[in-house]
GROMACS .gro file of C-alpha atoms in nm:
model
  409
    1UNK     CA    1 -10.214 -11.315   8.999
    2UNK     CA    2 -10.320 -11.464   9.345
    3UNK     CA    3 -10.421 -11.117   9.494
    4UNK     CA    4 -10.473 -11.356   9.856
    5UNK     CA    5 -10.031 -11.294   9.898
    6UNK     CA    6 -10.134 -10.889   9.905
    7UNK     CA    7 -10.148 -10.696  10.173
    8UNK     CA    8 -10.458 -10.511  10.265
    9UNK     CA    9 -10.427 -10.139  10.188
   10UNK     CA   10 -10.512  -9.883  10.447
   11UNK     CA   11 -10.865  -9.756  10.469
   12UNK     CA   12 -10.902  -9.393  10.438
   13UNK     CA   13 -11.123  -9.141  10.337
   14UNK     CA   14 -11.143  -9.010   9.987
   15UNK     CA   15 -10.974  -8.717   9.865
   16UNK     CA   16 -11.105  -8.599   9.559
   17UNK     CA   17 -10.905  -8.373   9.310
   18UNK     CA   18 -11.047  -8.281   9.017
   19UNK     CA   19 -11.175  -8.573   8.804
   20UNK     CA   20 -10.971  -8.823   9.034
   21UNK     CA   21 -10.995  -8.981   9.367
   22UNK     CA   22 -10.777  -9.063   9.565
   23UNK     CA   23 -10.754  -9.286   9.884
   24UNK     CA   24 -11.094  -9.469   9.974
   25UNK     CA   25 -10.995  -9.796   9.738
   26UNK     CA   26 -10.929  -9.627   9.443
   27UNK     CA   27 -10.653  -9.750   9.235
   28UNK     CA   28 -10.283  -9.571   9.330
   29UNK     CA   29 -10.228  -9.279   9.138
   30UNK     CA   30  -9.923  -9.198   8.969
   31UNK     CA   31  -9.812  -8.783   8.989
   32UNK     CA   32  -9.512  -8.558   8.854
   33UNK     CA   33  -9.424  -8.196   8.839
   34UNK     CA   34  -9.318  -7.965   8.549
   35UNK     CA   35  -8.994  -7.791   8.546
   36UNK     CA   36  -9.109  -7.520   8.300
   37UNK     CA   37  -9.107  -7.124   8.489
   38UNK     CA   38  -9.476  -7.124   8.579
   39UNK     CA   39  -9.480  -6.750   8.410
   40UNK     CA   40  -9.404  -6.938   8.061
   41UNK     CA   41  -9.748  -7.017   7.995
   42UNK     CA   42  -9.751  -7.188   7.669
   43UNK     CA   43  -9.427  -7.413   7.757
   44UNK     CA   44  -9.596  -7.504   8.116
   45UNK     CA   45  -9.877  -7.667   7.843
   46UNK     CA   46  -9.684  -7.807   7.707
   47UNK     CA   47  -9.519  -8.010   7.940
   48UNK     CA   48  -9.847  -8.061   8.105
   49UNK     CA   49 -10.010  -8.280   7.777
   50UNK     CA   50  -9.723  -8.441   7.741
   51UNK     CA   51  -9.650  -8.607   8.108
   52UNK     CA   52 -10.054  -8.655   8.111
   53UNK     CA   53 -10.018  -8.842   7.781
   54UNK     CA   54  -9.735  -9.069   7.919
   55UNK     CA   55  -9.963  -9.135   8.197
   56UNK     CA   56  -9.942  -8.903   8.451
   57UNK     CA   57 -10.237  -8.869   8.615
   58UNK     CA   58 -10.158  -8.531   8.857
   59UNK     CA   59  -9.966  -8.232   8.731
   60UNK     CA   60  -9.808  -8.002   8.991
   61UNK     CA   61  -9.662  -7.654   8.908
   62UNK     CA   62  -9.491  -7.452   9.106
   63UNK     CA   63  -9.639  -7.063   9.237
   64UNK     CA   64  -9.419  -6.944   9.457
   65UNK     CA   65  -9.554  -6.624   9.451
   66UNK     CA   66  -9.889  -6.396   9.353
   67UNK     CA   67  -9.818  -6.406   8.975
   68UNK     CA   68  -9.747  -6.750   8.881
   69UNK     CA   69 -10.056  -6.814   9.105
   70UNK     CA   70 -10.248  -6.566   8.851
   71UNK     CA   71 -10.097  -6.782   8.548
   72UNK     CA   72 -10.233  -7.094   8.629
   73UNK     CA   73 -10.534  -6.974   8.517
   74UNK     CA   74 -10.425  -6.920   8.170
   75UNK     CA   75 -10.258  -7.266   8.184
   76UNK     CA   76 -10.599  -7.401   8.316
   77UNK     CA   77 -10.760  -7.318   7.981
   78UNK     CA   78 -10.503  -7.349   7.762
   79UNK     CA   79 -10.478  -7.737   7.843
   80UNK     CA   80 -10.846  -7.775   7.820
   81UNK     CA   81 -10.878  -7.596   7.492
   82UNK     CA   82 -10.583  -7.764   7.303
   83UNK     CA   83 -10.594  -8.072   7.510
   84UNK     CA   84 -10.801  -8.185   7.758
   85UNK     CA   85 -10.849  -8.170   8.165
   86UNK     CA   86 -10.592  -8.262   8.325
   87UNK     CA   87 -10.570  -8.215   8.718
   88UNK     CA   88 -10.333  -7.969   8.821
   89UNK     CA   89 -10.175  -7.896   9.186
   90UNK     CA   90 -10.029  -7.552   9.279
   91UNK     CA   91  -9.728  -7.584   9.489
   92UNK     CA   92  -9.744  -7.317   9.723
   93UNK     CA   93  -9.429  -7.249  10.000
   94UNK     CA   94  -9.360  -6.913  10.153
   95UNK     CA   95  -9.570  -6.674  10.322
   96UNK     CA   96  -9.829  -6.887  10.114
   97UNK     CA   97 -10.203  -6.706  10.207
   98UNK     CA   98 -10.214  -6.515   9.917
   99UNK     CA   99 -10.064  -6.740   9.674
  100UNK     CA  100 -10.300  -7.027   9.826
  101UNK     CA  101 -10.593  -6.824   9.780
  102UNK     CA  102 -10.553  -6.712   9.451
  103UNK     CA  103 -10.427  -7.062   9.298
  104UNK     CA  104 -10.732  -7.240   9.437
  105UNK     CA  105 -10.944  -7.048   9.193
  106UNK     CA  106 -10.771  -7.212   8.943
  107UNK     CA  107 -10.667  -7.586   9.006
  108UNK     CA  108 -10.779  -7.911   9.182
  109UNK     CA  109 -10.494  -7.874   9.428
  110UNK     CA  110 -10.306  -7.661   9.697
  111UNK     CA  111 -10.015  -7.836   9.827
  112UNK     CA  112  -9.905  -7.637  10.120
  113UNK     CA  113  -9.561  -7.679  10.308
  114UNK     CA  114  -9.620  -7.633  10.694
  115UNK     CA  115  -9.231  -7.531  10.762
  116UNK     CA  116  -9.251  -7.266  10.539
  117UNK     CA  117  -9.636  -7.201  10.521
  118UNK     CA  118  -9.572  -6.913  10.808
  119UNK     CA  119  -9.173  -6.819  10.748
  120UNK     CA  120  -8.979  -6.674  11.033
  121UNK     CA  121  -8.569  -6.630  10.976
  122UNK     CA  122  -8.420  -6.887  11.285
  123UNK     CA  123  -8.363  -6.705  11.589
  124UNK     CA  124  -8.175  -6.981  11.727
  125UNK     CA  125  -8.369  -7.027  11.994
  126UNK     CA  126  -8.313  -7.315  12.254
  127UNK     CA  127  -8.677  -7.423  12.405
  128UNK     CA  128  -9.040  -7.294  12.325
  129UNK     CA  129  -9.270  -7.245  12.642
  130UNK     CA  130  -9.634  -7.391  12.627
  131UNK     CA  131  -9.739  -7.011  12.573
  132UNK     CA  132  -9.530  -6.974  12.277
  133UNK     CA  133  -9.633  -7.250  12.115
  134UNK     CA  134 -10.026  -7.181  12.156
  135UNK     CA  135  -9.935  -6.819  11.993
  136UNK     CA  136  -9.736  -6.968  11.744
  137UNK     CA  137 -10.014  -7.218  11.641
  138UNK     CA  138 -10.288  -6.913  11.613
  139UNK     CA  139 -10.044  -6.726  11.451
  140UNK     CA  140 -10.041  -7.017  11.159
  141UNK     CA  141 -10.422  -7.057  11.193
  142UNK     CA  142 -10.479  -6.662  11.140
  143UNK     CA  143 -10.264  -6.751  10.819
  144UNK     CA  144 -10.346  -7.082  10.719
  145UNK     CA  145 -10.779  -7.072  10.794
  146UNK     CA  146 -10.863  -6.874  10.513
  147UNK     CA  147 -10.684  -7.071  10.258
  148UNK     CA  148 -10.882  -7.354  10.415
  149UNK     CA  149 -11.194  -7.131  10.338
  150UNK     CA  150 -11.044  -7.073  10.017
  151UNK     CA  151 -11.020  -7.431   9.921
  152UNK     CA  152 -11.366  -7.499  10.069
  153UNK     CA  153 -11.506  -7.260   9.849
  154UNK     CA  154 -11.344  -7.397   9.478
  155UNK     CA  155 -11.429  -7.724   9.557
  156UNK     CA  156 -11.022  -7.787   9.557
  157UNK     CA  157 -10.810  -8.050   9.767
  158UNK     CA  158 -10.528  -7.977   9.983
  159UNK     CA  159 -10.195  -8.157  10.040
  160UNK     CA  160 -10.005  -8.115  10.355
  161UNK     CA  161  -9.657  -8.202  10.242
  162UNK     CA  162  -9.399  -8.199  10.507
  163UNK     CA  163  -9.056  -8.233  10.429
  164UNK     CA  164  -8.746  -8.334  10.608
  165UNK     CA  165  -8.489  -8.068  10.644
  166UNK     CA  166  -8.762  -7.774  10.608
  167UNK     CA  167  -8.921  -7.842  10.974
  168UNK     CA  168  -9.017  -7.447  11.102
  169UNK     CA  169  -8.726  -7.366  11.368
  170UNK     CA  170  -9.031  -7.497  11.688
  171UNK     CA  171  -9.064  -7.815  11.511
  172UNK     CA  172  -8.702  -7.805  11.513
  173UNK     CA  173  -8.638  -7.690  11.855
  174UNK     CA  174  -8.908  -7.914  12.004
  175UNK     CA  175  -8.861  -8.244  11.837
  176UNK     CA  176  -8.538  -8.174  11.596
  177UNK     CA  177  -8.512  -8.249  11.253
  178UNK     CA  178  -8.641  -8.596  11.267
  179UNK     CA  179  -9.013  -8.808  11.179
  180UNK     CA  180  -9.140  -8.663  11.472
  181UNK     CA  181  -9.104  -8.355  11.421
  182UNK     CA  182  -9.276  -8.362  11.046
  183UNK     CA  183  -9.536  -8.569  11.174
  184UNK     CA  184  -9.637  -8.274  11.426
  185UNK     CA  185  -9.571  -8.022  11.183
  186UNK     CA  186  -9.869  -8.179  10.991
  187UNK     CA  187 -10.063  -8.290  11.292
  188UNK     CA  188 -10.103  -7.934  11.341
  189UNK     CA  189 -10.221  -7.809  11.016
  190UNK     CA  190 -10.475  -8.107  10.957
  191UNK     CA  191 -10.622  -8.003  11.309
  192UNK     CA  192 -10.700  -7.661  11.186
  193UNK     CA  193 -10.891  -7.770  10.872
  194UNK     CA  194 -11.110  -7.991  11.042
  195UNK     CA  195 -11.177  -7.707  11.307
  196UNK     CA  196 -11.311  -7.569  10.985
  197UNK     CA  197 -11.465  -7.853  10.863
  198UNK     CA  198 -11.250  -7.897  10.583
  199UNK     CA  199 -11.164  -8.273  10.576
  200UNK     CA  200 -11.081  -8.283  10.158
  201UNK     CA  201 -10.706  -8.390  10.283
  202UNK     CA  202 -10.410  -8.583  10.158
  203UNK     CA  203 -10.057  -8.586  10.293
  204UNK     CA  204  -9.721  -8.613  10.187
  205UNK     CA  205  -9.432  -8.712  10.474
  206UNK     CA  206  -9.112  -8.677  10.224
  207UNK     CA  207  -8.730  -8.717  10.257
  208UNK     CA  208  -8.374  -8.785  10.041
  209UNK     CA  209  -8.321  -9.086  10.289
  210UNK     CA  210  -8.502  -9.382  10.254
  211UNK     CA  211  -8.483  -9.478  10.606
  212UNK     CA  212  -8.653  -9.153  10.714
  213UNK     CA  213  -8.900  -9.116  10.500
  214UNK     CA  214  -9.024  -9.467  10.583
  215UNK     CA  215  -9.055  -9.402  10.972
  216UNK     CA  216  -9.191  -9.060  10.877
  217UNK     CA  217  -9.472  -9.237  10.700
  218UNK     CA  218  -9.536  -9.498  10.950
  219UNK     CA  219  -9.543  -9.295  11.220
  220UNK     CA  220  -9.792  -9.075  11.040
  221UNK     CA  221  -9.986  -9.305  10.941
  222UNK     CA  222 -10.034  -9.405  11.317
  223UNK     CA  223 -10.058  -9.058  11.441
  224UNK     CA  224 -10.352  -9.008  11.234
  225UNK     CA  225 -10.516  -9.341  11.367
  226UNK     CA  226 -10.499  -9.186  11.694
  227UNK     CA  227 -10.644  -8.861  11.589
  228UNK     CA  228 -10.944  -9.055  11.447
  229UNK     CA  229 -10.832  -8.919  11.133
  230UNK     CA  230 -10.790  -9.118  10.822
  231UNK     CA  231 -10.629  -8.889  10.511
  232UNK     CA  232 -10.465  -9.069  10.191
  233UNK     CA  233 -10.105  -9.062  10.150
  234UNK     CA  234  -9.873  -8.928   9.889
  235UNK     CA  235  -9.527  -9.123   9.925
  236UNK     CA  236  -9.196  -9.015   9.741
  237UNK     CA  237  -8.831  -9.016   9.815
  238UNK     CA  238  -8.763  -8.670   9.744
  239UNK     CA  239  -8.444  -8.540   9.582
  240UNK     CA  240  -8.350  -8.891   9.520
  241UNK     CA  241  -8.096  -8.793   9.199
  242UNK     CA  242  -8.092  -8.917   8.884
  243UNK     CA  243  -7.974  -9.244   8.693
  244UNK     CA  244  -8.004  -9.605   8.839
  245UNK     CA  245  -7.932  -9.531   9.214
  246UNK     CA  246  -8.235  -9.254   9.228
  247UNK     CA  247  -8.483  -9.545   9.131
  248UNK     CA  248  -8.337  -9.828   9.341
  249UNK     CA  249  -8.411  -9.568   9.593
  250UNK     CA  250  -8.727  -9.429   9.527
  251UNK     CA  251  -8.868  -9.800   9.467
  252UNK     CA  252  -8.679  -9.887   9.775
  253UNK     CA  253  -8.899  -9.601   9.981
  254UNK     CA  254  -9.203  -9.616   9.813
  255UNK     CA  255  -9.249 -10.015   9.787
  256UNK     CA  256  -9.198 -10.089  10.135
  257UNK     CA  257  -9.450  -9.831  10.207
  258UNK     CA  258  -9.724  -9.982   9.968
  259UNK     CA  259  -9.658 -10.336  10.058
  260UNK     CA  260  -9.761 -10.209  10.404
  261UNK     CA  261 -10.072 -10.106  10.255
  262UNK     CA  262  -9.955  -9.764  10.284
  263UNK     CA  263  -9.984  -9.511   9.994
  264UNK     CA  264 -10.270  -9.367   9.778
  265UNK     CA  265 -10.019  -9.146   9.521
  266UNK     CA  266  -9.640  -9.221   9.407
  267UNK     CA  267  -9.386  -9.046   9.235
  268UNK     CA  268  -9.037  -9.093   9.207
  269UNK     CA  269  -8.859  -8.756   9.217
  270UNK     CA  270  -8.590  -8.779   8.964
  271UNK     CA  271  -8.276  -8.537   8.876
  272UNK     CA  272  -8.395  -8.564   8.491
  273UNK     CA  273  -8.688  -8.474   8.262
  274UNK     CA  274  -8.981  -8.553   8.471
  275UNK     CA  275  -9.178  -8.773   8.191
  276UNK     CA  276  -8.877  -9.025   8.230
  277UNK     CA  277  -9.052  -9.050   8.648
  278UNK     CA  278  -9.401  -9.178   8.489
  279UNK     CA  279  -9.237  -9.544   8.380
  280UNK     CA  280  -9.087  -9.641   8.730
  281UNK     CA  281  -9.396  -9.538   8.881
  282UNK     CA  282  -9.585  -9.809   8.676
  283UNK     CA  283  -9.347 -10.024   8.699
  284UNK     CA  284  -9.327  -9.988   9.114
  285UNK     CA  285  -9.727 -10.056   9.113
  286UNK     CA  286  -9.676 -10.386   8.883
  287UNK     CA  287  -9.437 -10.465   9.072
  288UNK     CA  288  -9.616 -10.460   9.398
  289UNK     CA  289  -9.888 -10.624   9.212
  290UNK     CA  290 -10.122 -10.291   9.216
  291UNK     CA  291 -10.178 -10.197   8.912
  292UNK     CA  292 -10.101 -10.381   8.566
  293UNK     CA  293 -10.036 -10.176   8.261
  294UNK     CA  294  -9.784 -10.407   8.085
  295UNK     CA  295  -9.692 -10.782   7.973
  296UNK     CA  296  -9.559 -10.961   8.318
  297UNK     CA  297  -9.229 -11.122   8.204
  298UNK     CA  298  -9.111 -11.391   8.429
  299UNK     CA  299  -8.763 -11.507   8.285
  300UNK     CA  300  -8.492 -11.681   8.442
  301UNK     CA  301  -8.131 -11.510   8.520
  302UNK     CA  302  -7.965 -11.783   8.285
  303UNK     CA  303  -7.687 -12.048   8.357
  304UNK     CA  304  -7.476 -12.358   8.201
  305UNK     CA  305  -7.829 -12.524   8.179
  306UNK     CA  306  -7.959 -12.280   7.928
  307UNK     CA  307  -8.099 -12.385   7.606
  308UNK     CA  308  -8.114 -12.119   7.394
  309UNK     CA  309  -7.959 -11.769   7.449
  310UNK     CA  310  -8.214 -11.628   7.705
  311UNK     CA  311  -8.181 -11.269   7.651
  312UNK     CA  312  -8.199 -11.265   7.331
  313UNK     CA  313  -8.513 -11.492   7.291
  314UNK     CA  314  -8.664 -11.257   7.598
  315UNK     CA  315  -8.656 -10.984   7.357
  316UNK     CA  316  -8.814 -11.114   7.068
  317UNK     CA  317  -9.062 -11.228   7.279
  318UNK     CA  318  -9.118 -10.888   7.437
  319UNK     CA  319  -9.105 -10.772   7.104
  320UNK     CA  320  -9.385 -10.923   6.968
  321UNK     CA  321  -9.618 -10.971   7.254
  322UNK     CA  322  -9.570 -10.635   7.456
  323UNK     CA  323  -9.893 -10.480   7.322
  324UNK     CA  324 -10.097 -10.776   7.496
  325UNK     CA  325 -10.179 -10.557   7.808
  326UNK     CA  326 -10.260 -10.832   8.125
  327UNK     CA  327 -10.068 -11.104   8.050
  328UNK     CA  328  -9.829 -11.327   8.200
  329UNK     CA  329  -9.520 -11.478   8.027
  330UNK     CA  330  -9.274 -11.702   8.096
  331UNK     CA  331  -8.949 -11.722   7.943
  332UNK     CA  332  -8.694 -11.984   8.111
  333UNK     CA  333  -8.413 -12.168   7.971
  334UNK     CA  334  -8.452 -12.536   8.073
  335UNK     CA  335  -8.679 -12.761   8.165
  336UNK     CA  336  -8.542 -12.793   8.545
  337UNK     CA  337  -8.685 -12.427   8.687
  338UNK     CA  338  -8.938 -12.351   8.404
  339UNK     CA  339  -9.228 -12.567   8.436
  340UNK     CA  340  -9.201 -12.532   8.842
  341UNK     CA  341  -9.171 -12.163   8.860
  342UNK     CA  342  -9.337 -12.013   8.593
  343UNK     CA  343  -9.665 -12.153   8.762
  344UNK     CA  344  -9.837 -11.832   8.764
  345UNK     CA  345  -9.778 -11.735   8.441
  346UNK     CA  346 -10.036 -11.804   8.136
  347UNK     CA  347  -9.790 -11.887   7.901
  348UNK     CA  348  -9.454 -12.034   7.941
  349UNK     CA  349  -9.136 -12.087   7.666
  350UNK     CA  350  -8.887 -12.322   7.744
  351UNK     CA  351  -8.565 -12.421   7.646
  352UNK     CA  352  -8.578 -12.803   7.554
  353UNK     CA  353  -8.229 -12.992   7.444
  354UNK     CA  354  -8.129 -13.079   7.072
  355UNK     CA  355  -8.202 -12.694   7.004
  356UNK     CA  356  -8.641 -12.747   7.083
  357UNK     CA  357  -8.874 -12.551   7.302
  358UNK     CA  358  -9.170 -12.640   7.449
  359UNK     CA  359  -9.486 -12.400   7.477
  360UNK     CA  360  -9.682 -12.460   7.781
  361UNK     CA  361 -10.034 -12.281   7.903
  362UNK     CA  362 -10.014 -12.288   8.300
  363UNK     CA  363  -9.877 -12.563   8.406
  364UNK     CA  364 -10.019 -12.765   8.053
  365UNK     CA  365  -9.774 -12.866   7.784
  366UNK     CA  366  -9.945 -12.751   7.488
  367UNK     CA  367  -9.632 -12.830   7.228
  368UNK     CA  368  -9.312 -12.953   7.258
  369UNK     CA  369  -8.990 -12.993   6.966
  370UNK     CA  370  -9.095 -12.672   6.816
  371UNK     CA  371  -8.758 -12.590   6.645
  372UNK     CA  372  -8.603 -12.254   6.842
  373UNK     CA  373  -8.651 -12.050   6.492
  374UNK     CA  374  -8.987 -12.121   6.510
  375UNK     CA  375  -9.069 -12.050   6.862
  376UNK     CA  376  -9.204 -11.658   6.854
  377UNK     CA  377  -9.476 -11.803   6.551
  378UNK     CA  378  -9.579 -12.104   6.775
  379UNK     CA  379  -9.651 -11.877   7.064
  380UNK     CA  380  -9.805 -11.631   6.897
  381UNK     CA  381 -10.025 -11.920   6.729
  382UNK     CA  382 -10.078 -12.054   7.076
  383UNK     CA  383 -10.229 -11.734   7.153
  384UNK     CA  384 -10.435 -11.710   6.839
  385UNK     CA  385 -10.559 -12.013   6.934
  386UNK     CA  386 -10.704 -11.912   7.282
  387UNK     CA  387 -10.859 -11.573   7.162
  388UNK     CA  388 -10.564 -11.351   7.351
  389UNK     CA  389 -10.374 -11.223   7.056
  390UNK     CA  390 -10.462 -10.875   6.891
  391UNK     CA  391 -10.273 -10.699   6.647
  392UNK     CA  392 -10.044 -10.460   6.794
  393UNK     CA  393 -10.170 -10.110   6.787
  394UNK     CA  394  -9.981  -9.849   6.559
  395UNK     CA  395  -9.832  -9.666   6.891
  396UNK     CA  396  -9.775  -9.929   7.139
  397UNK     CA  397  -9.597  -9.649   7.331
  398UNK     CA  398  -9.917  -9.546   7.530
  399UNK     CA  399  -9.978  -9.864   7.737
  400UNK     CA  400  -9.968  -9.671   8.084
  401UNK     CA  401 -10.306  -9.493   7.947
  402UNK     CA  402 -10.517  -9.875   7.972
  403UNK     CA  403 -10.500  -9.935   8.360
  404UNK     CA  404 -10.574 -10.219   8.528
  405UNK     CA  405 -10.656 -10.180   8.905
  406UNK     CA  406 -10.590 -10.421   9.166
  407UNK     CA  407 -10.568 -10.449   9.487
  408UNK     CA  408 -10.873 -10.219   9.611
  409UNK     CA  409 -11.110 -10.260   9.884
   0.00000   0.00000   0.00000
């Protein structure tokens, strides 16, 4: 891949959770939550091992109050004894002190939610003098400071995840329910922890429209440059559904985002068992040429030119080459587009006439009137040939867990 047609990401500071590391060059990381009550200790576990061992590389779990923040602790050590660390966030919401406090004993994460960090019921109020909002703001620091303290203390990292459509009723009032208004919302609480020197930060500017939650980014993203801060950002299109339309739109979101060089975390919020979220992460970061964990397949959309039937031959080409992590493969049906564009790819298969392909390597014909039958041996001989074949593994399933980072600074 020519990594000269990527953008530059954005230079932040690190954020380190757990094991990981976010922001500061380090490859994108790809996150999910469990779905299991958090009070259901054993089936919280499980969950946990097995969206870690699709690839997820951040857990979060829901505590939305005292006790599930007491369980995480029990899930803590139960995935350590029967599995192995895995870093865990504890998803914190209202009246959240407490809850904060207790769960940063026990994971590598508080994500906090400054609407509803400090809950009031809407008074439907119409304006907010200066005075109110200074007392409203050391109302949320009296709050929100020792859960900064908290976090200080454990060694834990904080998210400040704002949300569209759960802006407190000032936000509301002062800015309405727009990117504004959540970029304030977090302006606000990132200002307190680095009053208390707390600067182990990543944030989170969601919403279920894809227009939104790109301006809420962007706008955060410059926000913080003129704060002189620099924090990592978590990107998602949240509540996006389920089914085809919820990843068109989280890849929609998310993409533009990253190709902007925005974006240190992903995950596409899905309507559906959260290990099916893990794959269009990946496949968003190859996609956006960040991080490789699968065969590249470059294949043409077929037409009356066509030598062979294309998706077919894709397949048993995928089939027997989709263990060979890094490379680049080129399927195409005639000799018109496939010698042309399939320039980046190391290997290319192409349709010839009288029922022949032809094997190339880069732009090099290596052989040509290989009998269709007999393509999938001759490129799999080809590859012998040049020392990149290996036998396929016994579980080829696990391909997410052998990452290839690109793209850092």
């Amino acid at each position: 891949m020519n990594l000269d047609v990527t953008y530059p990401r954005r230079k932040t500071t690190p954020c380190h959770i757990g094991p990981v590391t976010i922001g500061s060059g380090y490859p994108v990381l790809v996150q999910s939550m469990i779905t299991e009550e958090t009070r259901n200790v054993d089936a919280c576990v499980e969950q946990i091992i097995a969206l870690h061992q699709e690839g997820c590389e951040l857990v979060r779990v829901t505590t939305p109050s005292l006790g599930e923040a007491q369980a995480m602790e029990a899930i803590r050590a139960k995935v350590t004894e029967r599995y192995q660390y895995v870093p865990l966030t504890a998803d914190v919401h209202h009246q959240g002190t407490a809850i904060a406090i207790e769960a940063a004993k026990h994971v590598d994460e508080v994500r906090v939610n400054p609407g509803l960090f400090v809950f009031h019921k809407h008074t439907n109020q119409i304006e907010y003098t200066e005075q109110e909002h200074i007392d409203e703001r050391l109302a949320i620091e009296a709050s929100f400071a020792p859960v900064v303290e908290a976090c200080k203390k454990h060694n834990c990292a904080m998210r400040v995840g704002v949300n569209h459509g759960s802006l407190s009723e000032r936000m509301l009032v002062t800015y309405g329910d727009t990117p504004l208004g959540m970029v304030e919302s977090a302006i606000e609480y990132l200002k307190i922890c680095e009053k208390y020197g707390y600067t182990n930060l990543n944030i989170s500017c969601k919403a279920s429209r894809v227009p939104v939650m790109i301006a809420a980014n962007r706008l955060m993203v410059k926000r913080m440059d003129e704060e002189g801060m620099a924090y990592p950002m978590h990107l998602g299109v949240t509540e996006a559904g389920d089914g085809m339309y919820a990843r068109i739109k989280s890849t929609a979101g998310i993409s533009t985002l990253l190709m902007e060089g925005i974006g240190d975390t992903i995950r596409v919020s899905l309507s559906e068992d959260p290990i099916h979220e893990i794959p269009v992460c990946y496949d968003i970061l190859q996609g956006v040429g960040m991080r490789k964990t699968k065969v590249e397949y470059i294949a043409c959309p077929s037409c009356g030119r066509t030598k062979f039937d294309l998706p077919t031959v894709l397949h048993k080409v995928r089939e027997a080459t989709s263990h060979l992590l890094g490379l680049d493969i080129a399927v195409m049906g005639c000799i018109v587009n496939g010698p042309g564009e399939m320039a980046d790819a190391d290997y290319g298969y192409v349709g010839a006439a009288g029922g022949k392909i032809t094997l190339y390597r880069k732009r090099e014909i290596v052989r040509n009137n290989v009998p269709q039958e007999d393509g999938v041996e001759a490129l799999i001989g080809l590859l012998k040939a040049d020392g990149r074949w290996e036998e396929p593994p016994a579980d080829r399933k696990k391909a997410s867990q052998e990452l290839t980072p690109l793209n850092v600074l």
